[in-house]
Amino acid sequence: MRRHRLSRATAALSGRKRGAQPKVVALGGGMGLSASLTALRRITGDLTAVVTVADDGGSSGRLREELGVLPPGDLRKALAALCGDDEWGRTWSQVIQHRFESRGDLHGHAVGNLLIVALWEQLGDHVQALDLVGRLLGAHGRVLPMSAVPLELQALVRGHEPGRPDDVVTVRGQATVALTPGEVQSVHLVPADPPAVPDAVTAVLDADWVVLGPGSWFSSVIPHLLVPELLDALVSTKARKVLSLNLAPQPGETEGFSPQRHLEVLGRHAPKLAMDVVLADEAAVPDRESLADAAERLGAAVELAPVASPDGVPIHDPELLAAAYDRIFRMHGRIGPWR
């Protein structure tokens, strides 16, 4: 059955009318944003990714600590996801994702991270450098950081220390928050009022559709709502907004979360933000009524669709996800030039 749906999705996308297309902005970070971008580039050529810049682990964390730069890792992943399916795109996607293996200082660094940081130092402009990398890769879209300053993610967590399960403590750093064994109560950024990248704000205000998620809820999705200028743009934009849910709770960060709890957490962090559509995999929603109630409190309708990989691995299938986005844009959108 899932293979049949996959073939139908492929046929629908390959046959969609070319020409004018929706202007889409996708917000997030890490593998969740990459999944959205890999799908969205199949249905629109007017695509902008706005990426979190709070990562402090791995190669990104080392470069951030040593050079004082924005963490480049999630930006690199977004660029790789926007590479095409032709030989050029596949080659460059593999090159920038390649990690060195050695016994020296280069061990663990990704080629794309070094390239991005080198261009930042050469050009002195985050946006210009990322645009240049995008042109080199032949990226099907644009990648922007949500802020031009490195951010620290902090969370209030109950039970972070196993011996004190009822205590609420402040946990610092995205990597630590993502792996906490406790229950995340809320998150905030340091500095608390970070400046948004102007191009990111403009992209949200000019969009036809904004897609938020999927991804690590507290460390990749909600941080966008903690940048005041970006949140103001999300609240005031005339674009329709899709909230794309994860296929399963994330161990540590959202362990035991139901789909509707993800919505409740988002609503607490941004009570003025309304959504239009909540997209979820039909097999990942055990209580459809509760999800519909939670979505209604955000002003949204629920769209259930088969978007998971047919092989049972909890990752999004690019073609199925693209078909779901395409259907949402057509069914829920205002009459637009792409219709």
Coordinates of C-alpha atoms in Angstrom, one line a residue:
M1 CA 0.0 0.0 0.0
R2 CA 2.8 2.5 0.9
R3 CA 4.6 1.7 -2.4
H4 CA 1.4 2.4 -4.3
R5 CA 1.0 5.7 -2.5
L6 CA 4.7 6.5 -3.3
S7 CA 4.2 5.8 -7.0
R8 CA 1.1 8.0 -7.1
A9 CA 2.9 10.8 -5.3
T10 CA 5.7 10.6 -7.8
A11 CA 3.3 10.7 -10.8
A12 CA 1.4 13.6 -9.4
L13 CA 4.6 15.7 -8.8
S14 CA 6.1 14.9 -12.2
G15 CA 2.9 15.9 -13.9
R16 CA 2.3 19.2 -12.0
K17 CA 2.1 22.3 -14.2
R18 CA 5.3 24.3 -14.5
G19 CA 5.5 28.0 -14.5
A20 CA 4.6 30.4 -11.7
Q21 CA 5.0 28.8 -8.3
P22 CA 4.5 29.5 -4.6
K23 CA 7.1 31.5 -2.7
V24 CA 7.9 29.3 0.3
V25 CA 10.0 29.9 3.4
A26 CA 10.9 27.0 5.6
L27 CA 12.2 27.4 9.2
G28 CA 14.0 24.9 11.3
G29 CA 17.3 23.3 11.7
G30 CA 19.2 20.0 11.4
M31 CA 17.7 16.9 9.7
G32 CA 14.1 18.0 10.1
L33 CA 14.6 21.1 8.0
S34 CA 16.7 19.1 5.5
A35 CA 13.7 16.8 5.1
S36 CA 11.4 19.7 4.4
L37 CA 13.8 21.3 2.0
T38 CA 14.4 18.1 0.0
A39 CA 10.7 17.9 -0.4
L40 CA 9.9 21.5 -1.1
R41 CA 12.6 21.9 -3.8
R42 CA 10.6 19.4 -5.8
I43 CA 7.5 21.6 -6.0
T44 CA 8.9 25.2 -6.0
G45 CA 11.9 27.1 -7.3
D46 CA 11.2 30.0 -5.0
L47 CA 12.4 28.6 -1.7
T48 CA 14.2 30.1 1.3
A49 CA 15.5 28.3 4.3
V50 CA 15.8 30.2 7.6
V51 CA 18.1 28.2 10.0
T52 CA 18.7 28.2 13.7
V53 CA 22.2 29.3 14.9
A54 CA 22.3 27.9 18.4
D55 CA 24.2 24.7 17.8
D56 CA 27.2 24.2 20.1
G57 CA 28.2 20.6 19.5
G58 CA 30.5 18.8 17.1
S59 CA 32.4 20.6 14.4
S60 CA 30.1 23.6 14.6
G61 CA 30.7 24.0 18.3
R62 CA 34.4 23.8 17.9
L63 CA 34.5 26.4 15.1
R64 CA 32.2 28.6 17.1
E65 CA 34.4 28.4 20.2
E66 CA 37.7 28.8 18.3
L67 CA 36.7 31.5 15.9
G68 CA 33.6 33.2 17.4
V69 CA 31.5 32.5 14.3
L70 CA 28.0 31.4 13.8
P71 CA 27.7 27.6 14.0
P72 CA 27.7 26.6 10.3
G73 CA 26.5 23.0 10.6
D74 CA 22.7 23.4 10.2
L75 CA 23.3 26.0 7.4
R76 CA 25.5 23.4 5.6
K77 CA 22.8 20.7 6.0
A78 CA 20.2 23.0 4.5
L79 CA 22.5 23.8 1.5
A80 CA 23.1 20.1 1.0
A81 CA 19.4 19.4 1.0
L82 CA 18.8 22.1 -1.7
C83 CA 21.3 20.4 -4.0
G84 CA 19.7 18.9 -7.1
D85 CA 19.3 15.2 -8.0
D86 CA 21.6 15.5 -11.0
E87 CA 25.3 14.5 -10.9
W88 CA 26.5 18.0 -10.0
G89 CA 24.0 18.3 -7.1
R90 CA 24.7 14.8 -5.8
T91 CA 28.5 15.4 -6.0
W92 CA 28.5 18.7 -4.2
S93 CA 26.1 17.5 -1.6
Q94 CA 28.5 14.7 -0.7
V95 CA 31.5 17.0 -0.8
I96 CA 30.2 19.5 1.7
Q97 CA 28.8 16.8 4.0
H98 CA 32.2 14.9 3.9
R99 CA 33.9 14.8 7.3
F100 CA 37.6 14.3 7.8
E101 CA 38.8 11.4 9.8
S102 CA 42.2 11.8 11.4
R103 CA 44.1 11.8 14.6
G104 CA 44.6 15.6 14.4
D105 CA 42.7 18.8 14.6
L106 CA 40.7 18.2 11.4
H107 CA 39.0 15.1 12.8
G108 CA 35.3 15.4 12.6
H109 CA 35.2 18.7 10.7
A110 CA 32.8 18.8 7.7
V111 CA 34.2 20.3 4.5
G112 CA 31.1 22.5 4.1
N113 CA 31.6 24.0 7.6
L114 CA 35.1 25.0 6.8
L115 CA 34.1 26.4 3.4
I116 CA 31.3 28.5 4.9
V117 CA 33.5 29.9 7.7
A118 CA 36.3 30.7 5.2
L119 CA 33.9 32.7 3.0
W120 CA 32.5 34.5 6.1
E121 CA 36.0 35.6 6.9
Q122 CA 36.8 36.5 3.3
L123 CA 33.6 38.5 2.6
G124 CA 32.6 39.7 6.1
D125 CA 29.0 39.1 5.3
H126 CA 27.0 36.0 6.4
V127 CA 24.3 36.3 3.8
Q128 CA 26.6 37.1 0.8
A129 CA 28.8 34.1 1.7
L130 CA 25.9 31.7 1.9
D131 CA 24.5 33.0 -1.4
L132 CA 27.9 32.3 -2.9
V133 CA 28.1 28.8 -1.6
G134 CA 24.5 28.2 -2.9
R135 CA 25.6 29.3 -6.4
L136 CA 28.6 27.0 -6.3
L137 CA 26.4 24.1 -5.4
G138 CA 23.6 25.0 -7.8
A139 CA 21.3 25.0 -4.8
H140 CA 17.5 25.1 -5.6
G141 CA 16.8 27.9 -3.1
R142 CA 18.4 30.2 -0.6
V143 CA 19.8 29.6 2.9
L144 CA 19.8 32.3 5.6
P145 CA 20.6 32.3 9.3
M146 CA 17.8 33.4 11.6
S147 CA 20.2 35.8 13.5
A148 CA 23.6 37.2 12.7
V149 CA 25.0 36.5 16.2
P150 CA 25.7 33.1 17.8
L151 CA 23.0 32.2 20.2
E152 CA 23.0 30.0 23.3
L153 CA 19.9 27.9 24.0
Q154 CA 18.9 27.5 27.6
A155 CA 16.1 25.3 29.0
L156 CA 14.3 24.9 32.2
V157 CA 14.3 21.1 32.8
R158 CA 12.6 19.1 35.5
G159 CA 14.5 16.0 36.5
H160 CA 17.7 16.7 34.5
E161 CA 19.7 15.4 37.4
P162 CA 18.6 11.8 38.0
G163 CA 19.0 11.9 41.7
R164 CA 16.7 14.9 42.0
P165 CA 13.7 14.1 39.8
D166 CA 11.5 17.0 41.0
D167 CA 14.0 19.8 40.8
V168 CA 13.8 22.3 37.9
V169 CA 17.2 23.5 36.7
T170 CA 18.6 25.6 33.9
V171 CA 20.3 23.5 31.2
R172 CA 22.7 25.4 28.9
G173 CA 23.6 24.6 25.3
Q174 CA 21.6 23.1 22.4
A175 CA 23.6 19.8 22.5
T176 CA 22.8 19.3 26.2
V177 CA 19.2 20.3 25.9
A178 CA 18.7 17.9 23.1
L179 CA 19.9 14.9 25.1
T180 CA 18.5 15.8 28.6
P181 CA 17.0 12.8 30.4
G182 CA 14.6 15.3 32.1
E183 CA 11.4 17.0 31.0
V184 CA 11.9 20.3 29.2
Q185 CA 9.5 22.9 30.6
S186 CA 10.5 25.9 28.4
V187 CA 13.4 27.3 26.4
H188 CA 14.9 30.7 25.9
L189 CA 17.8 32.3 24.1
V190 CA 20.9 34.2 25.3
P191 CA 21.0 37.0 24.3
A192 CA 17.3 37.3 25.0
D193 CA 16.6 39.9 22.3
P194 CA 18.8 38.7 19.3
P195 CA 18.6 40.7 16.1
A196 CA 17.1 38.8 13.2
V197 CA 18.8 38.8 9.8
P198 CA 16.8 41.4 7.7
D199 CA 16.7 39.1 4.7
A200 CA 15.0 36.4 6.8
V201 CA 12.3 38.8 8.0
T202 CA 11.7 40.1 4.5
A203 CA 11.4 36.5 3.2
V204 CA 8.7 35.7 5.8
L205 CA 6.8 38.9 5.1
D206 CA 6.9 38.3 1.3
A207 CA 6.1 34.6 1.3
D208 CA 3.0 32.8 0.1
W209 CA 3.6 29.9 2.5
V210 CA 5.7 29.5 5.6
V211 CA 6.6 26.0 6.8
L212 CA 7.7 25.4 10.4
G213 CA 9.1 22.0 11.3
P214 CA 9.6 19.2 11.4
G215 CA 12.7 18.9 13.6
S216 CA 14.0 18.9 17.2
W217 CA 11.1 20.7 18.8
F218 CA 12.9 22.7 21.6
S219 CA 16.3 23.1 19.9
S220 CA 15.4 23.6 16.2
V221 CA 11.7 24.6 15.8
I222 CA 10.8 26.8 18.8
P223 CA 14.0 29.0 18.7
H224 CA 12.7 30.8 15.7
L225 CA 9.8 32.0 17.8
L226 CA 12.3 33.5 20.4
V227 CA 13.8 36.0 18.0
P228 CA 11.4 39.0 18.4
E229 CA 11.7 40.5 14.9
L230 CA 11.2 37.0 13.3
L231 CA 8.2 36.2 15.5
D232 CA 6.7 39.6 14.7
A233 CA 7.1 38.8 11.0
L234 CA 5.5 35.3 11.5
V235 CA 2.5 36.9 13.3
S236 CA 2.0 39.7 10.8
T237 CA 2.8 38.0 7.5
K238 CA -0.1 37.4 5.1
A239 CA 1.5 34.0 4.2
R240 CA -0.4 30.8 5.1
K241 CA 1.5 28.8 7.7
V242 CA 2.1 25.0 7.9
L243 CA 3.3 23.3 11.1
S244 CA 4.9 20.0 10.1
L245 CA 5.0 17.5 12.9
N246 CA 7.7 14.9 13.6
L247 CA 7.1 11.2 13.0
A248 CA 8.0 10.2 16.5
P249 CA 9.0 11.8 19.8
Q250 CA 12.7 12.6 20.1
P251 CA 14.5 10.6 22.8
G252 CA 15.5 13.0 25.6
E253 CA 14.1 16.3 24.3
T254 CA 10.5 15.3 23.7
E255 CA 10.4 11.8 25.1
G256 CA 6.8 10.6 25.6
F257 CA 5.3 13.7 23.8
S258 CA 2.0 13.1 22.0
P259 CA 1.5 15.0 18.7
Q260 CA -0.9 17.4 20.4
R261 CA 1.6 18.2 23.2
H262 CA 4.0 19.5 20.5
L263 CA 1.3 22.0 19.6
E264 CA 0.6 22.9 23.2
V265 CA 4.3 23.6 23.8
L266 CA 4.6 25.8 20.7
G267 CA 1.5 27.7 21.8
R268 CA 2.9 28.5 25.2
H269 CA 6.1 29.9 23.7
A270 CA 4.3 32.0 21.1
P271 CA 0.7 32.6 22.2
K272 CA 0.0 35.2 19.5
L273 CA 1.1 32.9 16.6
A274 CA -1.6 31.3 14.6
M275 CA -1.2 28.5 12.1
D276 CA -3.3 27.5 9.1
V277 CA -2.5 23.8 8.7
V278 CA -0.9 21.1 10.9
L279 CA 0.6 18.3 8.8
A280 CA 1.1 14.9 10.5
D281 CA 1.7 11.4 9.3
E282 CA -1.5 9.5 9.5
A283 CA 0.2 6.5 11.2
A284 CA 1.8 8.7 13.9
V285 CA -1.5 10.1 15.4
P286 CA -3.1 7.7 17.8
D287 CA -5.7 10.3 19.0
R288 CA -6.9 12.3 16.0
E289 CA -9.6 14.1 18.0
S290 CA -7.2 15.5 20.6
L291 CA -4.8 16.6 17.8
A292 CA -7.7 18.4 16.0
D293 CA -8.6 20.2 19.3
A294 CA -5.0 21.3 19.8
A295 CA -4.7 22.5 16.2
E296 CA -8.0 24.4 16.5
R297 CA -6.6 26.3 19.4
L298 CA -3.8 27.5 17.0
G299 CA -6.4 28.3 14.4
A300 CA -5.3 25.4 12.2
A301 CA -6.9 22.5 10.4
V302 CA -5.2 19.1 10.5
E303 CA -4.0 17.3 7.4
L304 CA -3.1 13.7 7.8
A305 CA -1.0 12.1 5.0
P306 CA 1.4 9.2 4.6
V307 CA 4.8 11.1 4.7
A308 CA 7.0 8.5 6.4
S309 CA 9.5 6.4 4.6
P310 CA 7.8 3.2 3.3
D311 CA 10.5 1.0 4.8
G312 CA 9.4 1.7 8.3
V313 CA 12.4 3.9 9.3
P314 CA 11.0 7.0 11.1
I315 CA 12.2 9.5 8.5
H316 CA 10.2 11.5 6.0
D317 CA 10.1 10.3 2.4
P318 CA 10.9 13.3 0.2
E319 CA 8.4 12.5 -2.5
L320 CA 5.5 11.7 -0.2
L321 CA 6.3 14.8 1.9
A322 CA 6.5 16.9 -1.3
A323 CA 3.1 15.5 -2.4
A324 CA 1.6 16.4 0.9
Y325 CA 2.9 20.0 0.8
D326 CA 1.8 20.4 -2.8
R327 CA -1.7 19.3 -1.9
I328 CA -1.9 21.6 1.1
F329 CA -0.7 24.6 -1.0
R330 CA -3.4 23.9 -3.5
M331 CA -6.2 23.1 -1.2
H332 CA -5.6 25.6 1.6
G333 CA -4.0 28.4 -0.3
R334 CA -5.6 31.6 -1.6
I335 CA -5.9 31.8 -5.3
G336 CA -2.3 32.6 -6.3
P337 CA -0.2 32.8 -9.4
W338 CA 0.8 29.2 -9.2
R339 CA -2.7 27.9 -9.3

